[in-house]
PDB file of N, CA and C in Angstrom:
ATOM      1  N   LYS H 249     -22.321 -21.634 -34.599  1.00 52.00           N
ATOM      2  CA  LYS H 249     -20.939 -21.516 -34.144  1.00 52.00           C
ATOM      3  C   LYS H 249     -20.929 -21.227 -32.648  1.00 52.00           C
ATOM      4  N   GLU H 250     -20.025 -21.869 -31.961  1.00 59.00           N
ATOM      5  CA  GLU H 250     -19.889 -21.682 -30.521  1.00 59.00           C
ATOM      6  C   GLU H 250     -19.373 -20.275 -30.218  1.00 59.00           C
ATOM      7  N   GLU H 251     -19.969 -19.627 -29.218  1.00 72.00           N
ATOM      8  CA  GLU H 251     -19.535 -18.284 -28.830  1.00 72.00           C
ATOM      9  C   GLU H 251     -18.253 -18.394 -28.023  1.00 72.00           C
ATOM     10  N   ILE H 252     -17.233 -17.677 -28.478  1.00 78.00           N
ATOM     11  CA  ILE H 252     -15.945 -17.726 -27.791  1.00 78.00           C
ATOM     12  C   ILE H 252     -15.495 -16.320 -27.439  1.00 78.00           C
ATOM     13  N   CYS H 253     -14.556 -16.263 -26.541  1.00 92.00           N
ATOM     14  CA  CYS H 253     -13.846 -15.022 -26.278  1.00 92.00           C
ATOM     15  C   CYS H 253     -12.379 -15.392 -26.083  1.00 92.00           C
ATOM     16  N   ILE H 254     -11.548 -14.394 -26.098  1.00 93.00           N
ATOM     17  CA  ILE H 254     -10.116 -14.614 -25.944  1.00 93.00           C
ATOM     18  C   ILE H 254      -9.712 -14.174 -24.545  1.00 93.00           C
ATOM     19  N   ARG H 255      -9.035 -15.039 -23.828  1.00 94.00           N
ATOM     20  CA  ARG H 255      -8.521 -14.705 -22.497  1.00 94.00           C
ATOM     21  C   ARG H 255      -7.008 -14.543 -22.616  1.00 94.00           C
ATOM     22  N   VAL H 256      -6.537 -13.385 -22.215  1.00 94.00           N
ATOM     23  CA  VAL H 256      -5.103 -13.111 -22.213  1.00 94.00           C
ATOM     24  C   VAL H 256      -4.659 -13.099 -20.759  1.00 94.00           C
ATOM     25  N   GLU H 257      -3.744 -13.994 -20.415  1.00 94.00           N
ATOM     26  CA  GLU H 257      -3.257 -14.088 -19.041  1.00 94.00           C
ATOM     27  C   GLU H 257      -1.850 -13.510 -18.983  1.00 94.00           C
ATOM     28  N   PHE H 258      -1.619 -12.709 -17.964  1.00 94.00           N
ATOM     29  CA  PHE H 258      -0.335 -12.034 -17.819  1.00 94.00           C
ATOM     30  C   PHE H 258       0.446 -12.618 -16.654  1.00 94.00           C
ATOM     31  N   LEU H 259       1.759 -12.590 -16.785  1.00 93.00           N
ATOM     32  CA  LEU H 259       2.677 -12.899 -15.700  1.00 93.00           C
ATOM     33  C   LEU H 259       3.527 -11.646 -15.556  1.00 93.00           C
ATOM     34  N   GLY H 260       3.201 -10.840 -14.572  1.00 91.00           N
ATOM     35  CA  GLY H 260       3.840  -9.528 -14.469  1.00 91.00           C
ATOM     36  C   GLY H 260       3.319  -8.656 -15.589  1.00 91.00           C
ATOM     37  N   ASP H 261       4.240  -8.093 -16.380  1.00 89.00           N
ATOM     38  CA  ASP H 261       3.814  -7.244 -17.495  1.00 89.00           C
ATOM     39  C   ASP H 261       3.999  -7.930 -18.843  1.00 89.00           C
ATOM     40  N   GLU H 262       4.138  -9.260 -18.814  1.00 92.00           N
ATOM     41  CA  GLU H 262       4.286 -10.027 -20.054  1.00 92.00           C
ATOM     42  C   GLU H 262       3.119 -10.990 -20.212  1.00 92.00           C
ATOM     43  N   ILE H 263       2.768 -11.247 -21.465  1.00 93.00           N
ATOM     44  CA  ILE H 263       1.697 -12.204 -21.745  1.00 93.00           C
ATOM     45  C   ILE H 263       2.207 -13.607 -21.455  1.00 93.00           C
ATOM     46  N   ASP H 264       1.465 -14.341 -20.636  1.00 94.00           N
ATOM     47  CA  ASP H 264       1.828 -15.703 -20.270  1.00 94.00           C
ATOM     48  C   ASP H 264       1.114 -16.709 -21.167  1.00 94.00           C
ATOM     49  N   ARG H 265      -0.208 -16.512 -21.370  1.00 95.00           N
ATOM     50  CA  ARG H 265      -1.006 -17.435 -22.168  1.00 95.00           C
ATOM     51  C   ARG H 265      -2.089 -16.674 -22.911  1.00 95.00           C
ATOM     52  N   ILE H 266      -2.462 -17.237 -24.046  1.00 96.00           N
ATOM     53  CA  ILE H 266      -3.618 -16.754 -24.796  1.00 96.00           C
ATOM     54  C   ILE H 266      -4.500 -17.972 -25.032  1.00 96.00           C
ATOM     55  N   ARG H 267      -5.761 -17.851 -24.644  1.00 95.00           N
ATOM     56  CA  ARG H 267      -6.670 -18.991 -24.761  1.00 95.00           C
ATOM     57  C   ARG H 267      -8.006 -18.554 -25.344  1.00 95.00           C
ATOM     58  N   GLU H 268      -8.589 -19.437 -26.147  1.00 93.00           N
ATOM     59  CA  GLU H 268      -9.982 -19.276 -26.551  1.00 93.00           C
ATOM     60  C   GLU H 268     -10.814 -19.961 -25.481  1.00 93.00           C
ATOM     61  N   VAL H 269     -11.832 -19.248 -24.986  1.00 92.00           N
ATOM     62  CA  VAL H 269     -12.694 -19.842 -23.966  1.00 92.00           C
ATOM     63  C   VAL H 269     -14.156 -19.621 -24.324  1.00 92.00           C
ATOM     64  N   ASN H 270     -14.991 -20.517 -23.859  1.00 89.00           N
ATOM     65  CA  ASN H 270     -16.434 -20.341 -23.996  1.00 89.00           C
ATOM     66  C   ASN H 270     -16.833 -19.203 -23.075  1.00 89.00           C
ATOM     67  N   TYR H 271     -17.502 -18.196 -23.619  1.00 84.00           N
ATOM     68  CA  TYR H 271     -17.790 -17.004 -22.823  1.00 84.00           C
ATOM     69  C   TYR H 271     -18.804 -17.251 -21.712  1.00 84.00           C
ATOM     70  N   LEU H 272     -19.609 -18.290 -21.830  1.00 85.00           N
ATOM     71  CA  LEU H 272     -20.594 -18.581 -20.780  1.00 85.00           C
ATOM     72  C   LEU H 272     -20.025 -19.464 -19.680  1.00 85.00           C
ATOM     73  N   THR H 273     -19.297 -20.502 -20.079  1.00 86.00           N
ATOM     74  CA  THR H 273     -18.830 -21.481 -19.097  1.00 86.00           C
ATOM     75  C   THR H 273     -17.397 -21.246 -18.646  1.00 86.00           C
ATOM     76  N   GLY H 274     -16.615 -20.519 -19.435  1.00 86.00           N
ATOM     77  CA  GLY H 274     -15.204 -20.319 -19.112  1.00 86.00           C
ATOM     78  C   GLY H 274     -14.334 -21.496 -19.513  1.00 86.00           C
ATOM     79  N   GLU H 275     -14.949 -22.510 -20.135  1.00 90.00           N
ATOM     80  CA  GLU H 275     -14.207 -23.701 -20.562  1.00 90.00           C
ATOM     81  C   GLU H 275     -13.157 -23.316 -21.597  1.00 90.00           C
ATOM     82  N   VAL H 276     -11.921 -23.790 -21.380  1.00 92.00           N
ATOM     83  CA  VAL H 276     -10.841 -23.523 -22.328  1.00 92.00           C
ATOM     84  C   VAL H 276     -11.054 -24.395 -23.553  1.00 92.00           C
ATOM     85  N   LEU H 277     -11.140 -23.753 -24.712  1.00 91.00           N
ATOM     86  CA  LEU H 277     -11.376 -24.474 -25.956  1.00 91.00           C
ATOM     87  C   LEU H 277     -10.090 -24.721 -26.721  1.00 91.00           C
ATOM     88  N   LYS H 278      -9.150 -23.781 -26.604  1.00 93.00           N
ATOM     89  CA  LYS H 278      -7.947 -23.886 -27.417  1.00 93.00           C
ATOM     90  C   LYS H 278      -6.873 -22.962 -26.858  1.00 93.00           C
ATOM     91  N   GLU H 279      -5.636 -23.450 -26.844  1.00 95.00           N
ATOM     92  CA  GLU H 279      -4.483 -22.605 -26.514  1.00 95.00           C
ATOM     93  C   GLU H 279      -4.024 -21.934 -27.799  1.00 95.00           C
ATOM     94  N   ARG H 280      -3.641 -20.668 -27.711  1.00 94.00           N
ATOM     95  CA  ARG H 280      -3.182 -19.928 -28.891  1.00 94.00           C
ATOM     96  C   ARG H 280      -1.762 -19.435 -28.657  1.00 94.00           C
ATOM     97  N   GLU H 281      -0.947 -19.476 -29.700  1.00 92.00           N
ATOM     98  CA  GLU H 281       0.399 -18.905 -29.640  1.00 92.00           C
ATOM     99  C   GLU H 281       0.348 -17.398 -29.815  1.00 92.00           C
ATOM    100  N   HIS H 282      -0.532 -16.957 -30.707  1.00 89.00           N
ATOM    101  CA  HIS H 282      -0.735 -15.527 -30.917  1.00 89.00           C
ATOM    102  C   HIS H 282      -2.150 -15.299 -31.406  1.00 89.00           C
ATOM    103  N   PHE H 283      -2.558 -14.045 -31.289  1.00 89.00           N
ATOM    104  CA  PHE H 283      -3.907 -13.667 -31.693  1.00 89.00           C
ATOM    105  C   PHE H 283      -3.890 -12.183 -32.028  1.00 89.00           C
ATOM    106  N   ALA H 284      -4.445 -11.818 -33.174  1.00 86.00           N
ATOM    107  CA  ALA H 284      -4.461 -10.408 -33.587  1.00 86.00           C
ATOM    108  C   ALA H 284      -5.628  -9.697 -32.916  1.00 86.00           C
ATOM    109  N   ILE H 285      -5.324  -8.582 -32.274  1.00 82.00           N
ATOM    110  CA  ILE H 285      -6.345  -7.745 -31.648  1.00 82.00           C
ATOM    111  C   ILE H 285      -6.229  -6.364 -32.272  1.00 82.00           C
ATOM    112  N   PHE H 286      -7.325  -5.884 -32.819  1.00 76.00           N
ATOM    113  CA  PHE H 286      -7.333  -4.589 -33.489  1.00 76.00           C
ATOM    114  C   PHE H 286      -8.089  -3.577 -32.644  1.00 76.00           C
ATOM    115  N   PRO H 287      -7.734  -2.312 -32.763  1.00 72.00           N
ATOM    116  CA  PRO H 287      -8.450  -1.285 -31.995  1.00 72.00           C
ATOM    117  C   PRO H 287      -9.909  -1.195 -32.429  1.00 72.00           C
ATOM    118  N   ALA H 288     -10.760  -0.792 -31.509  1.00 71.00           N
ATOM    119  CA  ALA H 288     -12.182  -0.636 -31.806  1.00 71.00           C
ATOM    120  C   ALA H 288     -12.426   0.544 -32.728  1.00 71.00           C
ATOM    121  N   SER H 289     -11.429   1.386 -32.877  1.00 68.00           N
ATOM    122  CA  SER H 289     -11.549   2.576 -33.714  1.00 68.00           C
ATOM    123  C   SER H 289     -10.328   2.667 -34.617  1.00 68.00           C
ATOM    124  N   HIS H 290     -10.484   3.377 -35.704  1.00 65.00           N
ATOM    125  CA  HIS H 290      -9.351   3.593 -36.597  1.00 65.00           C
ATOM    126  C   HIS H 290      -8.425   4.673 -36.068  1.00 65.00           C
ATOM    127  N   PHE H 291      -8.862   5.362 -35.032  1.00 64.00           N
ATOM    128  CA  PHE H 291      -8.111   6.481 -34.503  1.00 64.00           C
ATOM    129  C   PHE H 291      -7.342   6.052 -33.265  1.00 64.00           C
ATOM    130  N   VAL H 292      -6.056   5.892 -33.397  1.00 62.00           N
ATOM    131  CA  VAL H 292      -5.205   5.555 -32.269  1.00 62.00           C
ATOM    132  C   VAL H 292      -4.146   6.639 -32.179  1.00 62.00           C
ATOM    133  N   THR H 293      -4.064   7.287 -31.038  1.00 63.00           N
ATOM    134  CA  THR H 293      -3.173   8.422 -30.880  1.00 63.00           C
ATOM    135  C   THR H 293      -2.168   8.134 -29.781  1.00 63.00           C
ATOM    136  N   ARG H 294      -0.939   8.526 -30.025  1.00 78.00           N
ATOM    137  CA  ARG H 294       0.066   8.381 -28.987  1.00 78.00           C
ATOM    138  C   ARG H 294      -0.319   9.247 -27.798  1.00 78.00           C
ATOM    139  N   GLU H 295       0.016   8.771 -26.631  1.00 80.00           N
ATOM    140  CA  GLU H 295      -0.393   9.426 -25.391  1.00 80.00           C
ATOM    141  C   GLU H 295       0.085  10.877 -25.299  1.00 80.00           C
ATOM    142  N   GLU H 296       1.310  11.146 -25.696  1.00 80.00           N
ATOM    143  CA  GLU H 296       1.837  12.511 -25.590  1.00 80.00           C
ATOM    144  C   GLU H 296       1.089  13.466 -26.516  1.00 80.00           C
ATOM    145  N   LYS H 297       0.800  13.033 -27.740  1.00 86.00           N
ATOM    146  CA  LYS H 297       0.032  13.875 -28.664  1.00 86.00           C
ATOM    147  C   LYS H 297      -1.360  14.146 -28.109  1.00 86.00           C
ATOM    148  N   LEU H 298      -1.957  13.140 -27.529  1.00 87.00           N
ATOM    149  CA  LEU H 298      -3.282  13.289 -26.946  1.00 87.00           C
ATOM    150  C   LEU H 298      -3.250  14.287 -25.794  1.00 87.00           C
ATOM    151  N   LYS H 299      -2.231  14.187 -24.957  1.00 88.00           N
ATOM    152  CA  LYS H 299      -2.098  15.104 -23.823  1.00 88.00           C
ATOM    153  C   LYS H 299      -1.989  16.550 -24.301  1.00 88.00           C
ATOM    154  N   VAL H 300      -1.171  16.782 -25.321  1.00 91.00           N
ATOM    155  CA  VAL H 300      -1.005  18.130 -25.872  1.00 91.00           C
ATOM    156  C   VAL H 300      -2.321  18.629 -26.455  1.00 91.00           C
ATOM    157  N   ALA H 301      -3.014  17.776 -27.178  1.00 92.00           N
ATOM    158  CA  ALA H 301      -4.293  18.164 -27.780  1.00 92.00           C
ATOM    159  C   ALA H 301      -5.308  18.539 -26.705  1.00 92.00           C
ATOM    160  N   ILE H 302      -5.380  17.753 -25.648  1.00 94.00           N
ATOM    161  CA  ILE H 302      -6.323  18.031 -24.563  1.00 94.00           C
ATOM    162  C   ILE H 302      -5.994  19.356 -23.891  1.00 94.00           C
ATOM    163  N   GLU H 303      -4.711  19.611 -23.664  1.00 95.00           N
ATOM    164  CA  GLU H 303      -4.305  20.885 -23.053  1.00 95.00           C
ATOM    165  C   GLU H 303      -4.707  22.064 -23.933  1.00 95.00           C
ATOM    166  N   ARG H 304      -4.527  21.939 -25.230  1.00 96.00           N
ATOM    167  CA  ARG H 304      -4.909  23.014 -26.154  1.00 96.00           C
ATOM    168  C   ARG H 304      -6.424  23.234 -26.160  1.00 96.00           C
ATOM    169  N   ILE H 305      -7.159  22.149 -26.154  1.00 96.00           N
ATOM    170  CA  ILE H 305      -8.622  22.251 -26.134  1.00 96.00           C
ATOM    171  C   ILE H 305      -9.079  22.940 -24.854  1.00 96.00           C
ATOM    172  N   GLU H 306      -8.486  22.558 -23.720  1.00 97.00           N
ATOM    173  CA  GLU H 306      -8.862  23.179 -22.449  1.00 97.00           C
ATOM    174  C   GLU H 306      -8.557  24.674 -22.444  1.00 97.00           C
ATOM    175  N   LYS H 307      -7.413  25.051 -23.002  1.00 97.00           N
ATOM    176  CA  LYS H 307      -7.046  26.470 -23.060  1.00 97.00           C
ATOM    177  C   LYS H 307      -8.031  27.241 -23.946  1.00 97.00           C
ATOM    178  N   GLU H 308      -8.319  26.685 -25.112  1.00 97.00           N
ATOM    179  CA  GLU H 308      -9.261  27.333 -26.025  1.00 97.00           C
ATOM    180  C   GLU H 308     -10.658  27.415 -25.405  1.00 97.00           C
ATOM    181  N   LEU H 309     -11.043  26.370 -24.681  1.00 97.00           N
ATOM    182  CA  LEU H 309     -12.342  26.374 -24.008  1.00 97.00           C
ATOM    183  C   LEU H 309     -12.426  27.524 -23.014  1.00 97.00           C
ATOM    184  N   GLU H 310     -11.401  27.700 -22.205  1.00 97.00           N
ATOM    185  CA  GLU H 310     -11.411  28.786 -21.217  1.00 97.00           C
ATOM    186  C   GLU H 310     -11.532  30.147 -21.896  1.00 97.00           C
ATOM    187  N   GLU H 311     -10.817  30.323 -23.007  1.00 97.00           N
ATOM    188  CA  GLU H 311     -10.892  31.595 -23.740  1.00 97.00           C
ATOM    189  C   GLU H 311     -12.304  31.832 -24.270  1.00 97.00           C
ATOM    190  N   ARG H 312     -12.878  30.801 -24.851  1.00 97.00           N
ATOM    191  CA  ARG H 312     -14.222  30.941 -25.432  1.00 97.00           C
ATOM    192  C   ARG H 312     -15.279  31.144 -24.348  1.00 97.00           C
ATOM    193  N   LEU H 313     -15.133  30.445 -23.220  1.00 97.00           N
ATOM    194  CA  LEU H 313     -16.076  30.620 -22.119  1.00 97.00           C
ATOM    195  C   LEU H 313     -16.032  32.047 -21.587  1.00 97.00           C
ATOM    196  N   LYS H 314     -14.840  32.613 -21.488  1.00 97.00           N
ATOM    197  CA  LYS H 314     -14.708  34.003 -21.032  1.00 97.00           C
ATOM    198  C   LYS H 314     -15.439  34.939 -21.986  1.00 97.00           C
ATOM    199  N   GLU H 315     -15.246  34.723 -23.300  1.00 97.00           N
ATOM    200  CA  GLU H 315     -15.935  35.556 -24.295  1.00 97.00           C
ATOM    201  C   GLU H 315     -17.456  35.469 -24.128  1.00 97.00           C
ATOM    202  N   LEU H 316     -17.959  34.257 -24.016  1.00 96.00           N
ATOM    203  CA  LEU H 316     -19.406  34.065 -23.891  1.00 96.00           C
ATOM    204  C   LEU H 316     -19.945  34.690 -22.606  1.00 96.00           C
ATOM    205  N   ARG H 317     -19.229  34.512 -21.519  1.00 97.00           N
ATOM    206  CA  ARG H 317     -19.685  35.086 -20.247  1.00 97.00           C
ATOM    207  C   ARG H 317     -19.621  36.610 -20.273  1.00 97.00           C
ATOM    208  N   ASP H 318     -18.580  37.149 -20.909  1.00 98.00           N
ATOM    209  CA  ASP H 318     -18.478  38.608 -21.048  1.00 98.00           C
ATOM    210  C   ASP H 318     -19.644  39.171 -21.855  1.00 98.00           C
ATOM    211  N   GLU H 319     -20.153  38.372 -22.796  1.00 97.00           N
ATOM    212  CA  GLU H 319     -21.298  38.783 -23.617  1.00 97.00           C
ATOM    213  C   GLU H 319     -22.629  38.409 -22.953  1.00 97.00           C
ATOM    214  N   ASN H 320     -22.541  37.907 -21.706  1.00 97.00           N
ATOM    215  CA  ASN H 320     -23.713  37.498 -20.931  1.00 97.00           C
ATOM    216  C   ASN H 320     -24.495  36.360 -21.608  1.00 97.00           C
ATOM    217  N   LYS H 321     -23.780  35.525 -22.336  1.00 97.00           N
ATOM    218  CA  LYS H 321     -24.384  34.343 -22.971  1.00 97.00           C
ATOM    219  C   LYS H 321     -24.112  33.131 -22.071  1.00 97.00           C
ATOM    220  N   LEU H 322     -24.768  33.135 -20.933  1.00 96.00           N
ATOM    221  CA  LEU H 322     -24.484  32.142 -19.898  1.00 96.00           C
ATOM    222  C   LEU H 322     -24.948  30.740 -20.279  1.00 96.00           C
ATOM    223  N   LEU H 323     -26.100  30.639 -20.918  1.00 97.00           N
ATOM    224  CA  LEU H 323     -26.596  29.324 -21.329  1.00 97.00           C
ATOM    225  C   LEU H 323     -25.668  28.693 -22.368  1.00 97.00           C
ATOM    226  N   GLU H 324     -25.240  29.499 -23.337  1.00 96.00           N
ATOM    227  CA  GLU H 324     -24.314  29.004 -24.359  1.00 96.00           C
ATOM    228  C   GLU H 324     -22.997  28.560 -23.727  1.00 96.00           C
ATOM    229  N   ALA H 325     -22.519  29.337 -22.762  1.00 96.00           N
ATOM    230  CA  ALA H 325     -21.270  28.987 -22.074  1.00 96.00           C
ATOM    231  C   ALA H 325     -21.420  27.670 -21.323  1.00 96.00           C
ATOM    232  N   GLN H 326     -22.539  27.510 -20.648  1.00 97.00           N
ATOM    233  CA  GLN H 326     -22.778  26.279 -19.895  1.00 97.00           C
ATOM    234  C   GLN H 326     -22.838  25.068 -20.824  1.00 97.00           C
ATOM    235  N   ARG H 327     -23.558  25.200 -21.920  1.00 97.00           N
ATOM    236  CA  ARG H 327     -23.665  24.085 -22.875  1.00 97.00           C
ATOM    237  C   ARG H 327     -22.314  23.730 -23.477  1.00 97.00           C
ATOM    238  N   LEU H 328     -21.556  24.758 -23.862  1.00 97.00           N
ATOM    239  CA  LEU H 328     -20.230  24.522 -24.438  1.00 97.00           C
ATOM    240  C   LEU H 328     -19.321  23.827 -23.430  1.00 97.00           C
ATOM    241  N   GLU H 329     -19.350  24.290 -22.200  1.00 97.00           N
ATOM    242  CA  GLU H 329     -18.498  23.706 -21.161  1.00 97.00           C
ATOM    243  C   GLU H 329     -18.865  22.251 -20.896  1.00 97.00           C
ATOM    244  N   GLN H 330     -20.164  21.963 -20.777  1.00 97.00           N
ATOM    245  CA  GLN H 330     -20.600  20.589 -20.514  1.00 97.00           C
ATOM    246  C   GLN H 330     -20.222  19.654 -21.655  1.00 97.00           C
ATOM    247  N   ARG H 331     -20.512  20.089 -22.874  1.00 97.00           N
ATOM    248  CA  ARG H 331     -20.237  19.236 -24.033  1.00 97.00           C
ATOM    249  C   ARG H 331     -18.737  19.000 -24.210  1.00 97.00           C
ATOM    250  N   THR H 332     -17.958  20.055 -24.075  1.00 97.00           N
ATOM    251  CA  THR H 332     -16.510  19.926 -24.260  1.00 97.00           C
ATOM    252  C   THR H 332     -15.896  19.059 -23.166  1.00 97.00           C
ATOM    253  N   ASN H 333     -16.322  19.252 -21.925  1.00 96.00           N
ATOM    254  CA  ASN H 333     -15.788  18.427 -20.839  1.00 96.00           C
ATOM    255  C   ASN H 333     -16.160  16.961 -21.019  1.00 96.00           C
ATOM    256  N   TYR H 334     -17.356  16.699 -21.526  1.00 95.00           N
ATOM    257  CA  TYR H 334     -17.754  15.318 -21.821  1.00 95.00           C
ATOM    258  C   TYR H 334     -16.838  14.729 -22.898  1.00 95.00           C
ATOM    259  N   ASP H 335     -16.620  15.487 -23.965  1.00 94.00           N
ATOM    260  CA  ASP H 335     -15.747  15.021 -25.046  1.00 94.00           C
ATOM    261  C   ASP H 335     -14.324  14.785 -24.550  1.00 94.00           C
ATOM    262  N   LEU H 336     -13.827  15.670 -23.697  1.00 95.00           N
ATOM    263  CA  LEU H 336     -12.475  15.510 -23.144  1.00 95.00           C
ATOM    264  C   LEU H 336     -12.382  14.254 -22.278  1.00 95.00           C
ATOM    265  N   GLU H 337     -13.424  13.984 -21.521  1.00 93.00           N
ATOM    266  CA  GLU H 337     -13.446  12.783 -20.695  1.00 93.00           C
ATOM    267  C   GLU H 337     -13.375  11.529 -21.567  1.00 93.00           C
ATOM    268  N   ILE H 338     -14.135  11.521 -22.647  1.00 90.00           N
ATOM    269  CA  ILE H 338     -14.104  10.388 -23.578  1.00 90.00           C
ATOM    270  C   ILE H 338     -12.713  10.255 -24.196  1.00 90.00           C
ATOM    271  N   MET H 339     -12.123  11.373 -24.583  1.00 89.00           N
ATOM    272  CA  MET H 339     -10.773  11.335 -25.160  1.00 89.00           C
ATOM    273  C   MET H 339      -9.778  10.723 -24.180  1.00 89.00           C
ATOM    274  N   ARG H 340      -9.880  11.092 -22.919  1.00 88.00           N
ATOM    275  CA  ARG H 340      -8.955  10.554 -21.909  1.00 88.00           C
ATOM    276  C   ARG H 340      -9.164   9.054 -21.712  1.00 88.00           C
ATOM    277  N   GLU H 341     -10.415   8.626 -21.700  1.00 85.00           N
ATOM    278  CA  GLU H 341     -10.720   7.216 -21.456  1.00 85.00           C
ATOM    279  C   GLU H 341     -10.412   6.338 -22.656  1.00 85.00           C
ATOM    280  N   VAL H 342     -10.790   6.807 -23.836  1.00 81.00           N
ATOM    281  CA  VAL H 342     -10.705   5.977 -25.037  1.00 81.00           C
ATOM    282  C   VAL H 342      -9.404   6.205 -25.801  1.00 81.00           C
ATOM    283  N   GLY H 343      -8.867   7.393 -25.716  1.00 71.00           N
ATOM    284  CA  GLY H 343      -7.600   7.672 -26.377  1.00 71.00           C
ATOM    285  C   GLY H 343      -7.724   8.351 -27.720  1.00 71.00           C
ATOM    286  N   PHE H 344      -8.888   8.915 -28.024  1.00 64.00           N
ATOM    287  CA  PHE H 344      -9.037   9.692 -29.261  1.00 64.00           C
ATOM    288  C   PHE H 344     -10.124  10.705 -29.090  1.00 64.00           C
TER     289      PHE H 344
END
């Protein structure tokens, strides 16, 4: 089977064309009226809910980091901060 990809062309903020193209050559193989695109994950969150969740996680992180630092558990605090910030970055980029 020929390797294809879908090219979505926009005119402003509206879809102008949908085309199947050869991913190596860019040759247009077929014009499409519509094409179903599904999320890469089953988890799709509205932006506002995601924002609230991230704010809560950040607040809880600060509280927990203070506890760990007060107990002189600096390595644990550092690991928690790095891991949580990485997860938050992924959440912001991917949306879950």
